[in-house]
Short mmCIF file of C-alpha atoms in Angstrom, two decimals:
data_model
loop_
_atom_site.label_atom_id
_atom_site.label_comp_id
_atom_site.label_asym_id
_atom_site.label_seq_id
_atom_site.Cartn_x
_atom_site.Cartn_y
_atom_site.Cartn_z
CA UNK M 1 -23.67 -4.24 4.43
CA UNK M 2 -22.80 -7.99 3.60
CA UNK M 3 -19.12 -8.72 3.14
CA UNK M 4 -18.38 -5.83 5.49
CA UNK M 5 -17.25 -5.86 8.88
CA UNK M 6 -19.95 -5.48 10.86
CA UNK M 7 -18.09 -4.16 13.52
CA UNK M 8 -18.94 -0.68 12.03
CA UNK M 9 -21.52 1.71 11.55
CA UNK M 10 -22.63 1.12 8.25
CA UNK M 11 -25.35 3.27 6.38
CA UNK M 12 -28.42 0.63 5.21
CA UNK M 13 -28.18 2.31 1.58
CA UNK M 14 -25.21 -0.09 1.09
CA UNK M 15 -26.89 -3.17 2.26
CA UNK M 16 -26.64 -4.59 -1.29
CA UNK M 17 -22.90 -5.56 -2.35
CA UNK M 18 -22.41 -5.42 -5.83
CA UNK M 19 -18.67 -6.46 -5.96
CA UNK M 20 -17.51 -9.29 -3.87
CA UNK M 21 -13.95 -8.59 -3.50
CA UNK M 22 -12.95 -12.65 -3.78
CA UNK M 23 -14.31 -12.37 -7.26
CA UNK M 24 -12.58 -9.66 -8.18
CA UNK M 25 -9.58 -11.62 -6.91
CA UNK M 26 -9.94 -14.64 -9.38
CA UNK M 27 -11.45 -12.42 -12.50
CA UNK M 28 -10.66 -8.67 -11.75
CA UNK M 29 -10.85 -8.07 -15.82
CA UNK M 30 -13.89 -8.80 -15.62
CA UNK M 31 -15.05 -6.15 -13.16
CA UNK M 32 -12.63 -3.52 -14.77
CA UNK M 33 -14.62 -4.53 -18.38
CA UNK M 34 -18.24 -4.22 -16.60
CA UNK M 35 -17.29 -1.17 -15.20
CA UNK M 36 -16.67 0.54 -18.68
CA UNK M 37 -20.28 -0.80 -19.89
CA UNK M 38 -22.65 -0.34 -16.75
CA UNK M 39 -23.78 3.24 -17.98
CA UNK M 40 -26.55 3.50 -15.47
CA UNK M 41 -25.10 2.33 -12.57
CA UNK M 42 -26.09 4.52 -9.62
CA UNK M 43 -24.74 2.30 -6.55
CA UNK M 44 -21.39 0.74 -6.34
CA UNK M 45 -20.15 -1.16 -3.08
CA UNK M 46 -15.86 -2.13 -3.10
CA UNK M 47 -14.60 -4.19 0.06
CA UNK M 48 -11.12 -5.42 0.06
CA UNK M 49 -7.85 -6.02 2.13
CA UNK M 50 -4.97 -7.16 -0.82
CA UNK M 51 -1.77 -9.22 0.37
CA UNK M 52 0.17 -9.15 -2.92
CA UNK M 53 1.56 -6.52 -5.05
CA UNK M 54 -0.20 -7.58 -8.18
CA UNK M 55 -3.81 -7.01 -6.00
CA UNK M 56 -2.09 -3.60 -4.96
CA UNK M 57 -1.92 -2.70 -8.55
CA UNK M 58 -5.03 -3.76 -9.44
CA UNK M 59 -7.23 -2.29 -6.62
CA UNK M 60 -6.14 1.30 -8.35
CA UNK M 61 -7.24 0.41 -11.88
CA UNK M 62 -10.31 -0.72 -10.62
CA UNK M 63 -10.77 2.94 -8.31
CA UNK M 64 -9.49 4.26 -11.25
CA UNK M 65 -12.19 2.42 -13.41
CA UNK M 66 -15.14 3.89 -11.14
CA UNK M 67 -13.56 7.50 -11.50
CA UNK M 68 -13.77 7.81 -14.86
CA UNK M 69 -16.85 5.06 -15.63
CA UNK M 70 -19.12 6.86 -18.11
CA UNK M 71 -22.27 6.50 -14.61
CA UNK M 72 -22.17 9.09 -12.12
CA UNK M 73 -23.21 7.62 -8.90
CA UNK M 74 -25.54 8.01 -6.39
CA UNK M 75 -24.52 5.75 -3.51
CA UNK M 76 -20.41 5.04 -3.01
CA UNK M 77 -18.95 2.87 -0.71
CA UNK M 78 -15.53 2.21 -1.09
CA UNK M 79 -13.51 -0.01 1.96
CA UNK M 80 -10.31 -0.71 1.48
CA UNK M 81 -6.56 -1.77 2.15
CA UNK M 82 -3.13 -2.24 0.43
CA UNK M 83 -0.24 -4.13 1.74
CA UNK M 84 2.22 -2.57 4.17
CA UNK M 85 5.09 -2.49 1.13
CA UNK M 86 2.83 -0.24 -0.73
CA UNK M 87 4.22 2.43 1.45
CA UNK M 88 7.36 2.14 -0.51
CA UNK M 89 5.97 2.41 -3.68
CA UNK M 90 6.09 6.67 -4.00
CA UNK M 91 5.50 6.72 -7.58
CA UNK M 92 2.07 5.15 -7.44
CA UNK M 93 -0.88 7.05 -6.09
CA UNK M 94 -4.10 5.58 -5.47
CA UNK M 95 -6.84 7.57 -7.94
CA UNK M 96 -9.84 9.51 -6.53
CA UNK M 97 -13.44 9.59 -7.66
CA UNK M 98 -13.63 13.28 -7.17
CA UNK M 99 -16.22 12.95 -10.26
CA UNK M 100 -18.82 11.40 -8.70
CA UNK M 101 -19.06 13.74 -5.71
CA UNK M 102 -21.82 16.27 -6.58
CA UNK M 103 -24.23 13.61 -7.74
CA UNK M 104 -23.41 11.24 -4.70
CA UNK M 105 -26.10 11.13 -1.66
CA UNK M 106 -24.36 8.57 0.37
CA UNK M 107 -20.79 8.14 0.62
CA UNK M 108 -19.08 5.70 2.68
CA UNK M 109 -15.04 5.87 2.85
CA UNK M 110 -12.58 3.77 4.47
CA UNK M 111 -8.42 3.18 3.40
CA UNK M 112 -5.44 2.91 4.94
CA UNK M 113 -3.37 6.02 5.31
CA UNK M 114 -0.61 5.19 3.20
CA UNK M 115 1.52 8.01 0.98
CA UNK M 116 -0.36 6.66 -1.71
CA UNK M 117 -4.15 6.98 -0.49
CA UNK M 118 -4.11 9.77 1.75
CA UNK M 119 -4.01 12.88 0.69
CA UNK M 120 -5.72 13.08 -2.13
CA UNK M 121 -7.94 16.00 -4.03
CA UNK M 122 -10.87 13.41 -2.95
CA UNK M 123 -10.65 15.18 0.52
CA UNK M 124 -9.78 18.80 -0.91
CA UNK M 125 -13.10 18.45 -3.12
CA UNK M 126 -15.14 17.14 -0.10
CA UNK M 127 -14.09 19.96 2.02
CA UNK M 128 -14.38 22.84 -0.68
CA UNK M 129 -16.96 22.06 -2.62
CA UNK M 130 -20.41 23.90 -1.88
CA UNK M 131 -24.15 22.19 -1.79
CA UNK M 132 -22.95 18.24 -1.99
CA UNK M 133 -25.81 17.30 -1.72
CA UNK M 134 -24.67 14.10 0.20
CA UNK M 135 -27.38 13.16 3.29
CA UNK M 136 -26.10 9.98 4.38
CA UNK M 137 -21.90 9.70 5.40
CA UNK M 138 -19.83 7.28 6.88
CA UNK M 139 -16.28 8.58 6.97
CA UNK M 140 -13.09 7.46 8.24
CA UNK M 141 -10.78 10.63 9.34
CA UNK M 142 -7.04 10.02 8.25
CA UNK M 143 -4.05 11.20 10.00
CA UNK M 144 -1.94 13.66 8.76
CA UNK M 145 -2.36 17.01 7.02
CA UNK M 146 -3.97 18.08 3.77
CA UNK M 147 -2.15 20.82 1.30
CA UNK M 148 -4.08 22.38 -1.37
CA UNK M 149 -6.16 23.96 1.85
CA UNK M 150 -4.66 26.78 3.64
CA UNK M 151 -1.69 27.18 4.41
CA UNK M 152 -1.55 22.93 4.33
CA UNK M 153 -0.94 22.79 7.53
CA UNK M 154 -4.49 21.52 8.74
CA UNK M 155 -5.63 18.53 8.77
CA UNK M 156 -9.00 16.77 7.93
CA UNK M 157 -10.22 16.56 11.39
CA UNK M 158 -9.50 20.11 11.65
CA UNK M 159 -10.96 21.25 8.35
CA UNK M 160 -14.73 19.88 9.33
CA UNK M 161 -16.15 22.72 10.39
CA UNK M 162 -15.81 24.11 6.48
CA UNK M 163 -17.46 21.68 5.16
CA UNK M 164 -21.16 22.49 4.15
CA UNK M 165 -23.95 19.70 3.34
CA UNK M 166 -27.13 21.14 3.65
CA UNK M 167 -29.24 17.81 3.17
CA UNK M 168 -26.93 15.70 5.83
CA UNK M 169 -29.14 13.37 7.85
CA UNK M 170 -26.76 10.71 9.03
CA UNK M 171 -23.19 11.08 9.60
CA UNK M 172 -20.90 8.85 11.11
CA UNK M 173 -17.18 9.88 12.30
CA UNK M 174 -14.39 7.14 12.98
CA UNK M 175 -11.23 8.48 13.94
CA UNK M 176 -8.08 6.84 14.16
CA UNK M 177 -6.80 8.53 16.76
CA UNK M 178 -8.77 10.03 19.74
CA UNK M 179 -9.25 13.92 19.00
CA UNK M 180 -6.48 14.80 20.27
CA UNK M 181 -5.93 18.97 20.18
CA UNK M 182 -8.46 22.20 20.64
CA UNK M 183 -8.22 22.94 17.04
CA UNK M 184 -9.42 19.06 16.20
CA UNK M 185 -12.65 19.33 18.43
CA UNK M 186 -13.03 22.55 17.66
CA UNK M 187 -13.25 21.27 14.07
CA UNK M 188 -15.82 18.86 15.03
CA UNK M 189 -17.61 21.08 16.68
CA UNK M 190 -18.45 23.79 14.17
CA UNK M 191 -19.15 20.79 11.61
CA UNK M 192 -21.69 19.77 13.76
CA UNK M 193 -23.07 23.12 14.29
CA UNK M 194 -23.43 23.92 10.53
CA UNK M 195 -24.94 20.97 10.18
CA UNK M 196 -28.82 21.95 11.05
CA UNK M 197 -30.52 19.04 9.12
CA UNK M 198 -28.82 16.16 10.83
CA UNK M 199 -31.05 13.23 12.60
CA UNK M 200 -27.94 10.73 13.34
CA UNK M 201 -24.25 11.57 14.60
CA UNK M 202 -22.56 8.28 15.63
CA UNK M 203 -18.75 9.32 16.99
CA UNK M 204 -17.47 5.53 17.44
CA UNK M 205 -14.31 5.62 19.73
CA UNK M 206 -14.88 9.64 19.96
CA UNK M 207 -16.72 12.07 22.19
CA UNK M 208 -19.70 14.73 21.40
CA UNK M 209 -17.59 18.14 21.97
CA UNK M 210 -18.99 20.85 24.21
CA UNK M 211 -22.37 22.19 22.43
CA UNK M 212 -24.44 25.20 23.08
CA UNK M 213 -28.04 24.90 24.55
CA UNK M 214 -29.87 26.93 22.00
CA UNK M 215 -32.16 26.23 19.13
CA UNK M 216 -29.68 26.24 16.18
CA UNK M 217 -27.75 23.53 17.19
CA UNK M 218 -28.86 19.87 16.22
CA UNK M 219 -32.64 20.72 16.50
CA UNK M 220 -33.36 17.95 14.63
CA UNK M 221 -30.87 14.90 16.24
CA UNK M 222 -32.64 12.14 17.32
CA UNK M 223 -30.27 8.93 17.62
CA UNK M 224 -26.97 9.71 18.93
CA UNK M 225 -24.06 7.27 19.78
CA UNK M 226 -20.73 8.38 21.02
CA UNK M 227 -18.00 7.33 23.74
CA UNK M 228 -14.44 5.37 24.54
CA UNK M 229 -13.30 2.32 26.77
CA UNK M 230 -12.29 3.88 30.33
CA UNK M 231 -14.66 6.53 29.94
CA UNK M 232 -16.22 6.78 33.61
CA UNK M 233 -16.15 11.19 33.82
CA UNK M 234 -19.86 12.65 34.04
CA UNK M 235 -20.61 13.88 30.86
CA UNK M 236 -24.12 15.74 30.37
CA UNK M 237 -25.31 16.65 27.05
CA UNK M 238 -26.92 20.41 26.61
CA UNK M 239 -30.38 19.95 28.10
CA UNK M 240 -32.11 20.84 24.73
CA UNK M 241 -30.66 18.18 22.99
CA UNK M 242 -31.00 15.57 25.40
CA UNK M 243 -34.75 16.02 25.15
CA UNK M 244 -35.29 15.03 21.55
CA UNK M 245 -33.13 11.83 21.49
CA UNK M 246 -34.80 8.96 21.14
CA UNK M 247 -31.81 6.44 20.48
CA UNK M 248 -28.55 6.44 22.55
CA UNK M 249 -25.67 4.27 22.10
CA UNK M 250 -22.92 5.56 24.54
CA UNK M 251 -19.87 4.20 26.40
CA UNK M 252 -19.69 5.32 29.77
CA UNK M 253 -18.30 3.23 32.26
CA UNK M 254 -20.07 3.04 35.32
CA UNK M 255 -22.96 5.81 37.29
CA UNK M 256 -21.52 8.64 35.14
CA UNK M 257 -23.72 7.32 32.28
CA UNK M 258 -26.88 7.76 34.49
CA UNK M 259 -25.83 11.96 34.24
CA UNK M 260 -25.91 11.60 30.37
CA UNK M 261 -29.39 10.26 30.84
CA UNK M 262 -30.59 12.58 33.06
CA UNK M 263 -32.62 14.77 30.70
CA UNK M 264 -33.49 12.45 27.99
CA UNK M 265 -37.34 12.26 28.71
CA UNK M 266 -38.31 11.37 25.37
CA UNK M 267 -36.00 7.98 25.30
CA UNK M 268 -36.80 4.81 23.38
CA UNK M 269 -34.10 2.64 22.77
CA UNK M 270 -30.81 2.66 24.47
CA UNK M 271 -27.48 0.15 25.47
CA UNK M 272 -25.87 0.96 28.38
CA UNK M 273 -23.12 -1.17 30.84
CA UNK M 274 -22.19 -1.52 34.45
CA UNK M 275 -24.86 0.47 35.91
CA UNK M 276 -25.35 -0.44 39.50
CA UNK M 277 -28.72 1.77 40.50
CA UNK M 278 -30.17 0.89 36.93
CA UNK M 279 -33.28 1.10 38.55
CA UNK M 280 -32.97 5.10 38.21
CA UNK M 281 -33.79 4.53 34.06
CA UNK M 282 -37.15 4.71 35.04
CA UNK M 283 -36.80 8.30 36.35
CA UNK M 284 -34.66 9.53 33.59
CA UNK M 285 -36.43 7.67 30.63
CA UNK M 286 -40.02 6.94 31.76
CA UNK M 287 -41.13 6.18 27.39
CA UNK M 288 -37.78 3.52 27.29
CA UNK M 289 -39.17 0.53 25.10
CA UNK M 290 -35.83 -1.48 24.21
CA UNK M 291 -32.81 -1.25 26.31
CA UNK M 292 -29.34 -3.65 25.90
CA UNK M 293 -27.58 -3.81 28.86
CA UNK M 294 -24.34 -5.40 29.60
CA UNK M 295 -23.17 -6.33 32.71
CA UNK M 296 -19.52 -6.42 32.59
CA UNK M 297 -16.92 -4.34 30.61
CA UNK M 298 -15.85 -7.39 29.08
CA UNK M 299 -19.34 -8.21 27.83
CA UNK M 300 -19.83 -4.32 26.54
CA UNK M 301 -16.73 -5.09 24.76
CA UNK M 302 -18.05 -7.32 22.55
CA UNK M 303 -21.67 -5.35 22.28
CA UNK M 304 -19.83 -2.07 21.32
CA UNK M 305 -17.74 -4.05 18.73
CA UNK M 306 -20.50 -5.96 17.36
CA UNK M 307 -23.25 -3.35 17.28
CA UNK M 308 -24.84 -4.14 14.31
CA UNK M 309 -25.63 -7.68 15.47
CA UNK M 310 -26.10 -6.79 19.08
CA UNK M 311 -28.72 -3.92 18.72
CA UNK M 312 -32.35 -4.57 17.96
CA UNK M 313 -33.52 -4.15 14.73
CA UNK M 314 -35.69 -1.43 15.67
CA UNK M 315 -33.05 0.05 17.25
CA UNK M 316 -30.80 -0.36 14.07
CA UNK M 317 -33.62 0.92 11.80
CA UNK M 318 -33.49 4.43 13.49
CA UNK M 319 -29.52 4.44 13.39
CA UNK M 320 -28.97 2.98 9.71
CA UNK M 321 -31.94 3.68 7.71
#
């Protein structure tokens, strides 16, 4: 995604930016008018961080704009930030695009957690609403709870495993904060078991919860990428699963990541750090074609931040599209 951080997973449906947010700085009138005559406009890309209160402002009516544009989208990404003060601004919320969801296919969402942003009936709609038929998902899990769902007192972490999105082939899960209670990975859990269809689960900063070894669950994952700094505790992945990936991103700290390899016979591509008896890849991963290795955890600091310009391009095709 150009103008993005690349720092993230990024689905490769948004490769093409179609607002550059220091244009919308100098002439944001102009977007707002465009946006009210682009009638067939079926891919819309927003990346922004504002500093002034005027930008704040603004940044809604344009959201606003793409909620109620006469197009119905097919492709959303939306990445953005107000100022701190905005948090002191009650009386304003940020606008959803709850309209474009049942016609959207990929869907990427990032924004601060402010009053103002989060929660909104976006995430009420996304959890609620049956057959989206959304396959590709990047999205970034807010703190704090969601009312309009329950009893309110759950938040969106927790309310996953409702969700249903029959045609989801890539999903990608950032959390804020490290899953942090039963009833959070529990959450994540049961989304991923609903979820038969998926082929990519990246869980940056997260873990891959405790999964049965049977046929139902993930028979169809191929490129997986999960893990934390300071993670060094063995961690094997059901037996079943292990066998069909074919693209592993992980970060384990030290031999434990050797254990996560252990049954991944059908291997490809993988990046991996501060292995000492690397020499055991062979064994685990006899079809292993591309392999990034760091040697340090500094050095895997900067490859696990950076992945999009560390991994190969082969590699990046199978995780991004």
């Amino acid at each position: 995604m150009q103008g993005a951080n690349d720092n993230r997973i990024i689905p490769s449906m948004f490769a093409a930016l179609l607002a550059d947010p220091r244009e919308v700085r100098n002439s944001p009138h102009l977007l707002l008018d465009a946006l009210k005559k682009l009638n067939r406009l079926i891919e819309f890309n927003f990346d922004t961080t504002v500093d002034k209160l005027d930008d704040d402002a603004m940044l809604d009516e344009i959201i606003s704009a793409v909620a109620t544009a006469p197009f119905r989208l097919q492709h959303l990404s939306l990445w953005y930030q107000h100022i701190m003060t905005h948090r002191n601004l009650p009386d304003r919320k940020t606008p959803h695009v709850t309209p474009h969801l049942k016609s959207l296919t990929g869907l990427l969402l990032e924004h601060c957690d402010c009053s103002n942003c989060y929660p909104n009936p976006f995430y009420i709609a996304l959890v609620s609403t049956p057959n989206l038929i959304l396959r590709d998902v990047y999205l970034n899990i807010p703190r704090g709870t969601i009312p309009g769902i329950g009893d309110g007192s759950l938040e969106m972490s927790e309310l996953l495993g409702r969700t249903h999105w029959p045609q989801l082939q890539r999903i990608t899960l950032f959390y804020k904060d490290n899953l942090r209670t039963e009833s959070q990975i529990e959450g994540l859990r049961a989304f991923l078991m609903h979820h038969t269809t998926l082929q990519v689960v990246c869980l940056p900063g997260g873990l891959l919860p405790n999964l049965p070894d049977d046929a139902i669950t993930l028979p169809s994952l191929q490129s997986l990428m999960f893990g934390r700094r300071g993670m060094k505790e063995t961690y094997r992945i059901p037996q079943r699963i292990a066998g069909n990936i074919r693209h592993f991103i992980v970060r384990i700290e030290g031999e434990g990541m050797l254990d996560a390899l252990k049954d991944m016979k059908e291997l490809r591509s993988c990046q991996i750090s501060n292995v000492s008896n690397i020499a055991k890849l062979h064994d685990f991963s006899p079809f292993l074609e591309r392999l990034l290795y760091t040697p340090s955890e500094e050095s895997y600091d900067r490859a696990w931040n950076q992945p999009l310009k560390k991994i190969d391009p082969e590699i990046k095709k199978e995780f991004y599209g």
